[in-house]
mmCIF file of C-alpha atoms and ligand atoms in Angstrom:
data_model
loop_
_atom_site.group_PDB
_atom_site.id
_atom_site.type_symbol
_atom_site.label_atom_id
_atom_site.label_comp_id
_atom_site.label_asym_id
_atom_site.label_seq_id
_atom_site.Cartn_x
_atom_site.Cartn_y
_atom_site.Cartn_z
ATOM 1 C CA UNK A 1 38.257 -8.300 28.993
ATOM 2 C CA UNK A 2 39.350 -4.659 30.045
ATOM 3 C CA UNK A 3 37.055 -3.167 27.715
ATOM 4 C CA UNK A 4 34.016 -4.970 29.011
ATOM 5 C CA UNK A 5 34.630 -4.015 32.237
ATOM 6 C CA UNK A 6 34.318 -0.558 31.176
ATOM 7 C CA UNK A 7 31.251 -0.972 28.789
ATOM 8 C CA UNK A 8 28.905 -3.148 31.011
ATOM 9 C CA UNK A 9 28.138 -0.711 33.561
ATOM 10 C CA UNK A 10 26.921 1.833 31.109
ATOM 11 C CA UNK A 11 24.577 -0.910 29.195
ATOM 12 C CA UNK A 12 22.901 -1.841 32.370
ATOM 13 C CA UNK A 13 22.150 1.732 33.063
ATOM 14 C CA UNK A 14 20.439 2.395 29.780
ATOM 15 C CA UNK A 15 18.736 -1.048 29.912
ATOM 16 C CA UNK A 16 17.255 -0.111 33.649
ATOM 17 C CA UNK A 17 16.018 3.299 32.492
ATOM 18 C CA UNK A 18 12.081 3.325 31.905
ATOM 19 C CA UNK A 19 12.333 6.425 29.553
ATOM 20 C CA UNK A 20 15.110 5.193 26.903
ATOM 21 C CA UNK A 21 12.737 2.754 24.931
ATOM 22 C CA UNK A 22 9.153 1.847 25.094
ATOM 23 C CA UNK A 23 7.510 -1.388 24.341
ATOM 24 C CA UNK A 24 6.278 -2.172 20.779
ATOM 25 C CA UNK A 25 2.622 -3.630 20.713
ATOM 26 C CA UNK A 26 2.284 -5.669 17.290
ATOM 27 C CA UNK A 27 -0.816 -5.842 15.681
ATOM 28 C CA UNK A 28 -1.658 -7.658 12.502
ATOM 29 C CA UNK A 29 -4.191 -6.266 10.209
ATOM 30 C CA UNK A 30 -5.849 -9.069 7.968
ATOM 31 C CA UNK A 31 -4.438 -12.198 9.233
ATOM 32 C CA UNK A 32 -5.570 -14.870 7.036
ATOM 33 C CA UNK A 33 -7.497 -12.953 5.081
ATOM 34 C CA UNK A 34 -10.178 -11.773 7.669
ATOM 35 C CA UNK A 35 -11.354 -8.445 8.708
ATOM 36 C CA UNK A 36 -9.780 -8.413 11.716
ATOM 37 C CA UNK A 37 -6.934 -6.775 14.015
ATOM 38 C CA UNK A 38 -4.773 -9.440 15.790
ATOM 39 C CA UNK A 39 -4.783 -8.939 18.746
ATOM 40 C CA UNK A 40 -8.181 -6.866 19.106
ATOM 41 C CA UNK A 41 -7.455 -5.036 22.321
ATOM 42 C CA UNK A 42 -3.965 -3.875 23.488
ATOM 43 C CA UNK A 43 -2.615 -1.788 26.504
ATOM 44 C CA UNK A 44 0.279 0.250 25.730
ATOM 45 C CA UNK A 45 1.852 2.907 28.004
ATOM 46 C CA UNK A 46 2.611 6.147 27.148
ATOM 47 C CA UNK A 47 5.934 6.118 25.200
ATOM 48 C CA UNK A 48 5.216 2.546 23.845
ATOM 49 C CA UNK A 49 4.588 1.988 20.046
ATOM 50 C CA UNK A 50 2.256 0.147 17.730
ATOM 51 C CA UNK A 51 3.221 -1.331 14.778
ATOM 52 C CA UNK A 52 0.638 -2.373 12.351
ATOM 53 C CA UNK A 53 1.579 -5.207 10.036
ATOM 54 C CA UNK A 54 -0.765 -5.630 7.004
ATOM 55 C CA UNK A 55 -1.241 -9.040 5.636
ATOM 56 C CA UNK A 56 -3.894 -9.167 3.069
ATOM 57 C CA UNK A 57 -6.204 -6.772 1.187
ATOM 58 C CA UNK A 58 -5.817 -2.713 1.375
ATOM 59 C CA UNK A 59 -6.850 -1.627 4.861
ATOM 60 C CA UNK A 60 -6.052 1.245 7.054
ATOM 61 C CA UNK A 61 -5.685 1.786 10.908
ATOM 62 C CA UNK A 62 -7.451 4.837 11.721
ATOM 63 C CA UNK A 63 -8.996 6.478 15.111
ATOM 64 C CA UNK A 64 -12.505 6.672 15.269
ATOM 65 C CA UNK A 65 -15.418 7.209 18.023
ATOM 66 C CA UNK A 66 -16.583 4.577 20.441
ATOM 67 C CA UNK A 67 -20.374 5.142 19.930
ATOM 68 C CA UNK A 68 -20.322 5.807 16.041
ATOM 69 C CA UNK A 69 -17.394 4.274 14.634
ATOM 70 C CA UNK A 70 -18.045 3.383 10.951
ATOM 71 C CA UNK A 71 -16.247 4.784 8.919
ATOM 72 C CA UNK A 72 -13.638 6.134 10.366
ATOM 73 C CA UNK A 73 -12.824 9.876 9.263
ATOM 74 C CA UNK A 74 -9.279 10.320 6.947
ATOM 75 C CA UNK A 75 -7.151 11.589 9.466
ATOM 76 C CA UNK A 76 -8.799 9.836 12.624
ATOM 77 C CA UNK A 77 -10.451 11.184 15.609
ATOM 78 C CA UNK A 78 -8.242 12.632 18.296
ATOM 79 C CA UNK A 79 -6.866 13.915 20.398
ATOM 80 C CA UNK A 80 -3.768 12.005 19.417
ATOM 81 C CA UNK A 81 -5.416 10.689 16.483
ATOM 82 C CA UNK A 82 -3.570 8.491 13.954
ATOM 83 C CA UNK A 83 -4.540 7.264 10.665
ATOM 84 C CA UNK A 84 -2.108 5.076 8.548
ATOM 85 C CA UNK A 85 -4.178 5.548 5.094
ATOM 86 C CA UNK A 86 -4.798 2.862 3.076
ATOM 87 C CA UNK A 87 -2.004 0.284 2.812
ATOM 88 C CA UNK A 88 -2.310 -1.955 -0.104
ATOM 89 C CA UNK A 89 -0.992 -5.454 1.084
ATOM 90 C CA UNK A 90 -1.801 -7.356 -1.935
ATOM 91 C CA UNK A 91 1.234 -6.135 -3.828
ATOM 92 C CA UNK A 92 3.070 -5.455 -0.527
ATOM 93 C CA UNK A 93 2.214 -7.915 2.157
ATOM 94 C CA UNK A 94 4.037 -7.193 5.404
ATOM 95 C CA UNK A 95 4.044 -3.360 4.739
ATOM 96 C CA UNK A 96 4.189 -1.870 8.555
ATOM 97 C CA UNK A 97 2.884 1.543 10.231
ATOM 98 C CA UNK A 98 4.220 2.482 13.496
ATOM 99 C CA UNK A 99 2.428 4.970 15.853
ATOM 100 C CA UNK A 100 3.832 6.344 19.296
ATOM 101 C CA UNK A 101 1.040 6.397 22.135
ATOM 102 C CA UNK A 102 1.081 9.648 23.844
ATOM 103 C CA UNK A 103 -1.624 9.287 26.514
ATOM 104 C CA UNK A 104 -3.701 6.517 28.489
ATOM 105 C CA UNK A 105 -6.953 7.382 27.068
ATOM 106 C CA UNK A 106 -8.893 4.710 25.287
ATOM 107 C CA UNK A 107 -8.455 4.831 21.173
ATOM 108 C CA UNK A 108 -10.775 3.130 19.056
ATOM 109 C CA UNK A 109 -9.402 1.726 15.929
ATOM 110 C CA UNK A 110 -11.011 0.642 12.564
ATOM 111 C CA UNK A 111 -10.482 0.435 8.871
ATOM 112 C CA UNK A 112 -11.725 3.250 6.566
ATOM 113 C CA UNK A 113 -12.272 0.835 3.722
ATOM 114 C CA UNK A 114 -15.232 0.449 1.372
ATOM 115 C CA UNK A 115 -17.017 3.215 2.969
ATOM 116 C CA UNK A 116 -16.863 1.846 6.108
ATOM 117 C CA UNK A 117 -17.819 -2.197 5.062
ATOM 118 C CA UNK A 118 -14.645 -3.469 6.642
ATOM 119 C CA UNK A 119 -15.775 -1.433 9.804
ATOM 120 C CA UNK A 120 -19.224 -2.915 10.021
ATOM 121 C CA UNK A 121 -17.751 -6.271 9.645
ATOM 122 C CA UNK A 122 -16.321 -5.744 13.194
ATOM 123 C CA UNK A 123 -13.019 -4.816 12.277
ATOM 124 C CA UNK A 124 -12.159 -3.174 15.552
ATOM 125 C CA UNK A 125 -9.021 -2.711 17.947
ATOM 126 C CA UNK A 126 -9.123 -1.354 21.166
ATOM 127 C CA UNK A 127 -6.132 0.480 22.756
ATOM 128 C CA UNK A 128 -6.705 0.830 26.501
ATOM 129 C CA UNK A 129 -10.383 -0.090 26.834
ATOM 130 C CA UNK A 130 -11.573 0.366 30.257
ATOM 131 C CA UNK A 131 -14.297 -1.788 32.102
ATOM 132 C CA UNK A 132 -17.228 0.362 30.928
ATOM 133 C CA UNK A 133 -16.089 0.995 27.429
ATOM 134 C CA UNK A 134 -14.907 -2.481 26.353
ATOM 135 C CA UNK A 135 -13.589 -4.068 22.846
ATOM 136 C CA UNK A 136 -16.909 -5.997 22.639
ATOM 137 C CA UNK A 137 -19.162 -2.929 23.056
ATOM 138 C CA UNK A 138 -17.127 -1.212 20.682
ATOM 139 C CA UNK A 139 -17.126 -3.772 18.131
ATOM 140 C CA UNK A 140 -20.816 -4.212 18.550
ATOM 141 C CA UNK A 141 -21.313 -0.549 17.997
ATOM 142 C CA UNK A 142 -19.315 -0.855 14.812
ATOM 143 C CA UNK A 143 -21.423 -3.681 13.512
ATOM 144 C CA UNK A 144 -24.513 -1.375 14.279
ATOM 145 C CA UNK A 145 -23.527 1.623 12.773
HETATM 146 C C1 NAG B 201 -6.735 1.066 -1.655
HETATM 147 O O1 NAG B 201 -7.989 1.401 -1.356
HETATM 148 C C2 NAG B 201 -8.162 2.866 -1.478
HETATM 149 C C3 NAG B 201 -9.574 3.124 -0.935
HETATM 150 O O2 NAG B 201 -10.230 2.607 -1.706
HETATM 151 C C4 NAG B 201 -7.904 3.032 -3.241
HETATM 152 O O3 NAG B 201 -8.237 4.309 -3.373
HETATM 153 C C5 NAG B 201 -6.647 2.568 -3.608
HETATM 154 O O4 NAG B 201 -6.583 2.869 -4.853
HETATM 155 C C6 NAG B 201 -6.541 1.154 -3.251
HETATM 156 N N1 NAG B 201 -5.171 1.099 -3.720
HETATM 157 C C7 NAG B 201 -5.062 -0.217 -4.505
HETATM 158 C C8 NAG B 201 -3.415 -0.502 -4.775
HETATM 159 O O5 NAG B 201 -5.933 -0.930 -5.156
HETATM 160 C C1 NAG B 202 -16.965 4.438 33.855
HETATM 161 O O1 NAG B 202 -16.660 3.709 35.210
HETATM 162 C C2 NAG B 202 -15.814 4.782 35.796
HETATM 163 C C3 NAG B 202 -15.702 4.013 37.046
HETATM 164 O O2 NAG B 202 -15.144 2.768 36.936
HETATM 165 C C4 NAG B 202 -16.903 5.924 36.230
HETATM 166 O O3 NAG B 202 -16.153 6.739 37.195
HETATM 167 C C5 NAG B 202 -17.352 6.529 34.668
HETATM 168 O O4 NAG B 202 -18.139 7.610 35.188
HETATM 169 C C6 NAG B 202 -18.032 5.499 33.853
HETATM 170 N N1 NAG B 202 -18.200 6.074 32.584
HETATM 171 C C7 NAG B 202 -19.398 5.984 32.001
HETATM 172 C C8 NAG B 202 -19.609 6.662 30.699
HETATM 173 O O5 NAG B 202 -20.176 5.139 32.730
#
């Protein structure tokens, strides 16, 4: 009882601080064997993390351009590019890749696999899309590229 009364104010202080722990946004890759990211748009803040969970096939999560997405280049398109590399979830389903969000700019994500073939199937994720650069337009650009 006495220990609790000492410890709990510290815990309240930590959990109330916005800078200690960001939110983790979970994105499923290849859900039900589809060429998709689920969800396909997310709105993380600086310091939040995005955890990709690879469920089927052999995919990557790689940043690319809004206008000419396919295929995303190895290493991704920056600033604050990221690239999970190829993740084989045939042998290791549930493998994860986590990246930390460092800015509030939009980031356009697709899969590098098969020379851009997965990308051209509309396998897209928008991080912080805007009203004039939407996930729907990004997906259309991918399908047409
Ligand atoms: C995953 O895909 C990459 C790129 O096509 C390929 O090089 C790699 O061998 C694949 N991994 C497996 C385990 O099939
Ligand atoms: C997008 O919209 C904002 C205002 O909402 C505007 O300032 C900006 O110029 C637009 N960008 C493009 C590329 O049209």
